[in-house]
Amino acid sequence: MAAAGRGLPRMYDFSVSKQAAAGSGDGALELLKAHTPEGHTVRSATSALAKLLAYHLERPLQPSERLAHQADFVASMLTGSAPTSDWHNALKLGYDVQALQYPAWMSAGSPIGEAIGMALPPVVPPGEPISTVSPDVAARWGLPIECIVVGGTTDSIAAFLAAGATEVGDAVTSLGSTLAIKLLSSTFAEDARRGVYSHRLGDLWLVGGASNAGCAVLREQAFDAGELERLSSAIDPSVPPPYTDYYPLSSSTVGERFPRPDPNAVGVLSPVPPERRDFLHCILHGLAVVEKQGYDALAELGASPLRRVLTSGGGAQNPQWTRLRQKMLSVPTSRAANIEAAYGAAMLACRGT
């Protein structure tokens, strides 16, 4: 999320409670607590609306300022028009993906509406045409003048689309530096207190959450690719590791978002077994537990039952870990056929146009 003349863009993990200018973050969260529904996703300290309100409390928003997520900004540069957002990027800005409009508590005359003024972008369905590229962009990059720019999405949803999950109950787990899950559901489920939110995907819902735990801890513990492959091949997924209570947060991370939100959470990577193979087994088991707890949380909130899991990210390449996870999840678990977010974004644009 960017704002001209306001310093560096505020990234997805920017927390107004920890990183915004003194007082502005707390003020933003107080406004949200007072004027938004209990459990709403915008109450998170990392939500786009929290960041926008913090901007305003640092220095009042001007009529010429517009909020733009990364995809919105790029589309704006391509079309030469003001930023337009989409259902997926605008979710944590407060856009109501059930009613398909900004809610009343963000309207003019409301305390939040008065604060953010005209900064809210219009919102379109992902993949819906916005405009053609501008003549200057077409000439600069050699694009056809009739080239259409469509509403965007997030990288994780694009990866979900690329993975080939198409049926209710299909899910995609991303095993990258952090662990994220998304489940295609016929029912809406959301609870910001537990880090769970729903994106609209046509007439269905993409319910998910993202943990701060993930494969970053493997790099931190100096496991290189060769050692990971060698040691993993010696792990028996049917046998528990020596220790089963690891919580694999890296040492630089304080706090957890999902599935057990705790702003003070720290990693648990001890006791350390004498054998590196067993240490790796403990870490992989701990991450699988986080994944299992994540899908359990979605079920508790009313999402559709899990029927299969496709896997993206670097961890998808580890067959022993996949078998360990499948045993814990009790559903078919495999590597996704395609894991490139760019492919999913291209699919979305093709469907939309």
PDB file of C-alpha atoms in Angstrom, residues 147-258:
ATOM      1  CA  CYS A 147      -4.806  -4.364 -24.846  1.00  0.00           C
ATOM      2  CA  ILE A 148      -7.151  -4.578 -21.846  1.00  0.00           C
ATOM      3  CA  VAL A 149      -6.173  -4.166 -18.191  1.00  0.00           C
ATOM      4  CA  VAL A 150      -8.395  -6.141 -15.807  1.00  0.00           C
ATOM      5  CA  GLY A 151      -9.083  -6.127 -12.078  1.00  0.00           C
ATOM      6  CA  GLY A 152      -6.301  -7.833 -10.185  1.00  0.00           C
ATOM      7  CA  THR A 153      -5.963 -10.303  -7.333  1.00  0.00           C
ATOM      8  CA  THR A 154      -3.443 -11.199  -4.639  1.00  0.00           C
ATOM      9  CA  ASP A 155      -0.381 -13.365  -5.242  1.00  0.00           C
ATOM     10  CA  SER A 156      -1.686 -16.150  -2.999  1.00  0.00           C
ATOM     11  CA  ILE A 157      -5.055 -16.295  -4.773  1.00  0.00           C
ATOM     12  CA  ALA A 158      -3.317 -16.300  -8.144  1.00  0.00           C
ATOM     13  CA  ALA A 159      -1.244 -19.260  -6.927  1.00  0.00           C
ATOM     14  CA  PHE A 160      -4.458 -20.982  -5.780  1.00  0.00           C
ATOM     15  CA  LEU A 161      -5.958 -20.580  -9.256  1.00  0.00           C
ATOM     16  CA  ALA A 162      -2.770 -21.893 -10.866  1.00  0.00           C
ATOM     17  CA  ALA A 163      -2.775 -24.981  -8.640  1.00  0.00           C
ATOM     18  CA  GLY A 164      -5.958 -26.348 -10.202  1.00  0.00           C
ATOM     19  CA  ALA A 165      -8.186 -26.372  -7.110  1.00  0.00           C
ATOM     20  CA  THR A 166     -11.702 -26.230  -8.576  1.00  0.00           C
ATOM     21  CA  GLU A 167     -14.093 -28.165  -6.309  1.00  0.00           C
ATOM     22  CA  VAL A 168     -15.610 -27.220  -2.958  1.00  0.00           C
ATOM     23  CA  GLY A 169     -13.340 -28.738  -0.312  1.00  0.00           C
ATOM     24  CA  ASP A 170     -10.186 -28.348  -2.419  1.00  0.00           C
ATOM     25  CA  ALA A 171      -7.410 -26.506  -0.616  1.00  0.00           C
ATOM     26  CA  VAL A 172      -3.949 -25.178  -1.328  1.00  0.00           C
ATOM     27  CA  THR A 173      -1.211 -24.980   1.276  1.00  0.00           C
ATOM     28  CA  SER A 174       1.698 -22.704   0.436  1.00  0.00           C
ATOM     29  CA  LEU A 175       4.907 -23.886   2.100  1.00  0.00           C
ATOM     30  CA  GLY A 176       7.229 -20.948   1.567  1.00  0.00           C
ATOM     31  CA  SER A 177       9.021 -18.741   4.074  1.00  0.00           C
ATOM     32  CA  THR A 178       5.679 -18.676   5.846  1.00  0.00           C
ATOM     33  CA  LEU A 179       2.795 -21.154   5.761  1.00  0.00           C
ATOM     34  CA  ALA A 180      -0.547 -20.090   4.274  1.00  0.00           C
ATOM     35  CA  ILE A 181      -3.702 -22.079   3.571  1.00  0.00           C
ATOM     36  CA  LYS A 182      -6.761 -21.449   1.436  1.00  0.00           C
ATOM     37  CA  LEU A 183      -9.878 -23.627   1.128  1.00  0.00           C
ATOM     38  CA  LEU A 184     -12.604 -23.377  -1.530  1.00  0.00           C
ATOM     39  CA  SER A 185     -15.852 -23.258   0.450  1.00  0.00           C
ATOM     40  CA  SER A 186     -19.548 -22.884  -0.296  1.00  0.00           C
ATOM     41  CA  THR A 187     -19.922 -20.941   2.963  1.00  0.00           C
ATOM     42  CA  PHE A 188     -18.418 -17.676   4.205  1.00  0.00           C
ATOM     43  CA  ALA A 189     -16.210 -17.811   7.310  1.00  0.00           C
ATOM     44  CA  GLU A 190     -14.351 -14.995   9.013  1.00  0.00           C
ATOM     45  CA  ASP A 191     -12.873 -14.099  12.381  1.00  0.00           C
ATOM     46  CA  ALA A 192     -10.118 -11.494  12.527  1.00  0.00           C
ATOM     47  CA  ARG A 193      -9.318 -12.503  16.112  1.00  0.00           C
ATOM     48  CA  ARG A 194      -8.213 -15.896  14.773  1.00  0.00           C
ATOM     49  CA  GLY A 195      -6.654 -14.587  11.547  1.00  0.00           C
ATOM     50  CA  VAL A 196      -9.357 -16.151   9.322  1.00  0.00           C
ATOM     51  CA  TYR A 197     -10.905 -14.335   6.365  1.00  0.00           C
ATOM     52  CA  SER A 198     -12.904 -15.130   3.220  1.00  0.00           C
ATOM     53  CA  HIS A 199     -12.227 -13.896  -0.289  1.00  0.00           C
ATOM     54  CA  ARG A 200     -15.056 -14.032  -2.812  1.00  0.00           C
ATOM     55  CA  LEU A 201     -14.356 -16.260  -5.800  1.00  0.00           C
ATOM     56  CA  GLY A 202     -17.357 -16.096  -8.127  1.00  0.00           C
ATOM     57  CA  ASP A 203     -20.236 -17.583  -6.109  1.00  0.00           C
ATOM     58  CA  LEU A 204     -17.893 -19.416  -3.733  1.00  0.00           C
ATOM     59  CA  TRP A 205     -15.532 -18.404  -0.947  1.00  0.00           C
ATOM     60  CA  LEU A 206     -11.825 -18.788  -0.530  1.00  0.00           C
ATOM     61  CA  VAL A 207     -11.381 -19.146   3.232  1.00  0.00           C
ATOM     62  CA  GLY A 208      -7.923 -19.027   4.683  1.00  0.00           C
ATOM     63  CA  GLY A 209      -5.250 -17.685   6.940  1.00  0.00           C
ATOM     64  CA  ALA A 210      -1.487 -17.215   7.053  1.00  0.00           C
ATOM     65  CA  SER A 211       0.922 -18.203   9.796  1.00  0.00           C
ATOM     66  CA  ASN A 212       4.260 -16.582  10.599  1.00  0.00           C
ATOM     67  CA  ALA A 213       5.698 -20.089  10.943  1.00  0.00           C
ATOM     68  CA  GLY A 214       7.209 -21.586   7.812  1.00  0.00           C
ATOM     69  CA  CYS A 215      10.252 -22.771   5.924  1.00  0.00           C
ATOM     70  CA  ALA A 216      12.270 -19.675   6.821  1.00  0.00           C
ATOM     71  CA  VAL A 217      13.216 -21.505  10.003  1.00  0.00           C
ATOM     72  CA  LEU A 218      14.952 -24.230   7.947  1.00  0.00           C
ATOM     73  CA  ARG A 219      17.303 -21.671   6.390  1.00  0.00           C
ATOM     74  CA  GLU A 220      17.881 -20.144   9.809  1.00  0.00           C
ATOM     75  CA  GLN A 221      18.916 -23.574  11.120  1.00  0.00           C
ATOM     76  CA  ALA A 222      21.383 -23.900   8.206  1.00  0.00           C
ATOM     77  CA  PHE A 223      19.648 -26.717   6.323  1.00  0.00           C
ATOM     78  CA  ASP A 224      20.757 -26.411   2.696  1.00  0.00           C
ATOM     79  CA  ALA A 225      18.962 -28.009  -0.259  1.00  0.00           C
ATOM     80  CA  GLY A 226      21.245 -31.027  -0.413  1.00  0.00           C
ATOM     81  CA  GLU A 227      21.001 -31.750   3.297  1.00  0.00           C
ATOM     82  CA  LEU A 228      17.223 -31.325   3.246  1.00  0.00           C
ATOM     83  CA  GLU A 229      16.901 -33.876   0.465  1.00  0.00           C
ATOM     84  CA  ARG A 230      19.292 -36.347   2.058  1.00  0.00           C
ATOM     85  CA  LEU A 231      17.906 -36.162   5.579  1.00  0.00           C
ATOM     86  CA  SER A 232      14.270 -36.083   4.484  1.00  0.00           C
ATOM     87  CA  SER A 233      14.699 -39.311   2.552  1.00  0.00           C
ATOM     88  CA  ALA A 234      15.742 -40.995   5.817  1.00  0.00           C
ATOM     89  CA  ILE A 235      12.608 -39.870   7.702  1.00  0.00           C
ATOM     90  CA  ASP A 236       9.808 -42.390   8.242  1.00  0.00           C
ATOM     91  CA  PRO A 237       6.570 -40.327   8.076  1.00  0.00           C
ATOM     92  CA  SER A 238       4.637 -43.042   9.912  1.00  0.00           C
ATOM     93  CA  VAL A 239       6.793 -42.669  13.041  1.00  0.00           C
ATOM     94  CA  PRO A 240       6.525 -39.573  15.312  1.00  0.00           C
ATOM     95  CA  PRO A 241       9.668 -37.464  15.793  1.00  0.00           C
ATOM     96  CA  PRO A 242      11.485 -37.438  19.170  1.00  0.00           C
ATOM     97  CA  TYR A 243       9.713 -34.202  20.163  1.00  0.00           C
ATOM     98  CA  THR A 244       6.234 -33.245  18.990  1.00  0.00           C
ATOM     99  CA  ASP A 245       5.716 -29.808  20.565  1.00  0.00           C
ATOM    100  CA  TYR A 246       7.884 -27.632  18.284  1.00  0.00           C
ATOM    101  CA  TYR A 247       6.451 -24.309  17.045  1.00  0.00           C
ATOM    102  CA  PRO A 248       8.690 -23.320  14.098  1.00  0.00           C
ATOM    103  CA  LEU A 249       8.869 -19.515  14.210  1.00  0.00           C
ATOM    104  CA  SER A 250      12.209 -18.019  13.218  1.00  0.00           C
ATOM    105  CA  SER A 251      14.196 -16.248  15.936  1.00  0.00           C
ATOM    106  CA  SER A 252      13.606 -12.864  14.267  1.00  0.00           C
ATOM    107  CA  THR A 253       9.813 -13.300  14.508  1.00  0.00           C
ATOM    108  CA  VAL A 254       7.792 -12.254  17.542  1.00  0.00           C
ATOM    109  CA  GLY A 255       4.068 -12.839  17.274  1.00  0.00           C
ATOM    110  CA  GLU A 256       1.750 -15.226  15.456  1.00  0.00           C
ATOM    111  CA  ARG A 257      -1.192 -14.377  13.168  1.00  0.00           C
ATOM    112  CA  PHE A 258      -2.845 -17.751  12.573  1.00  0.00           C
TER     113      PHE A 258
END
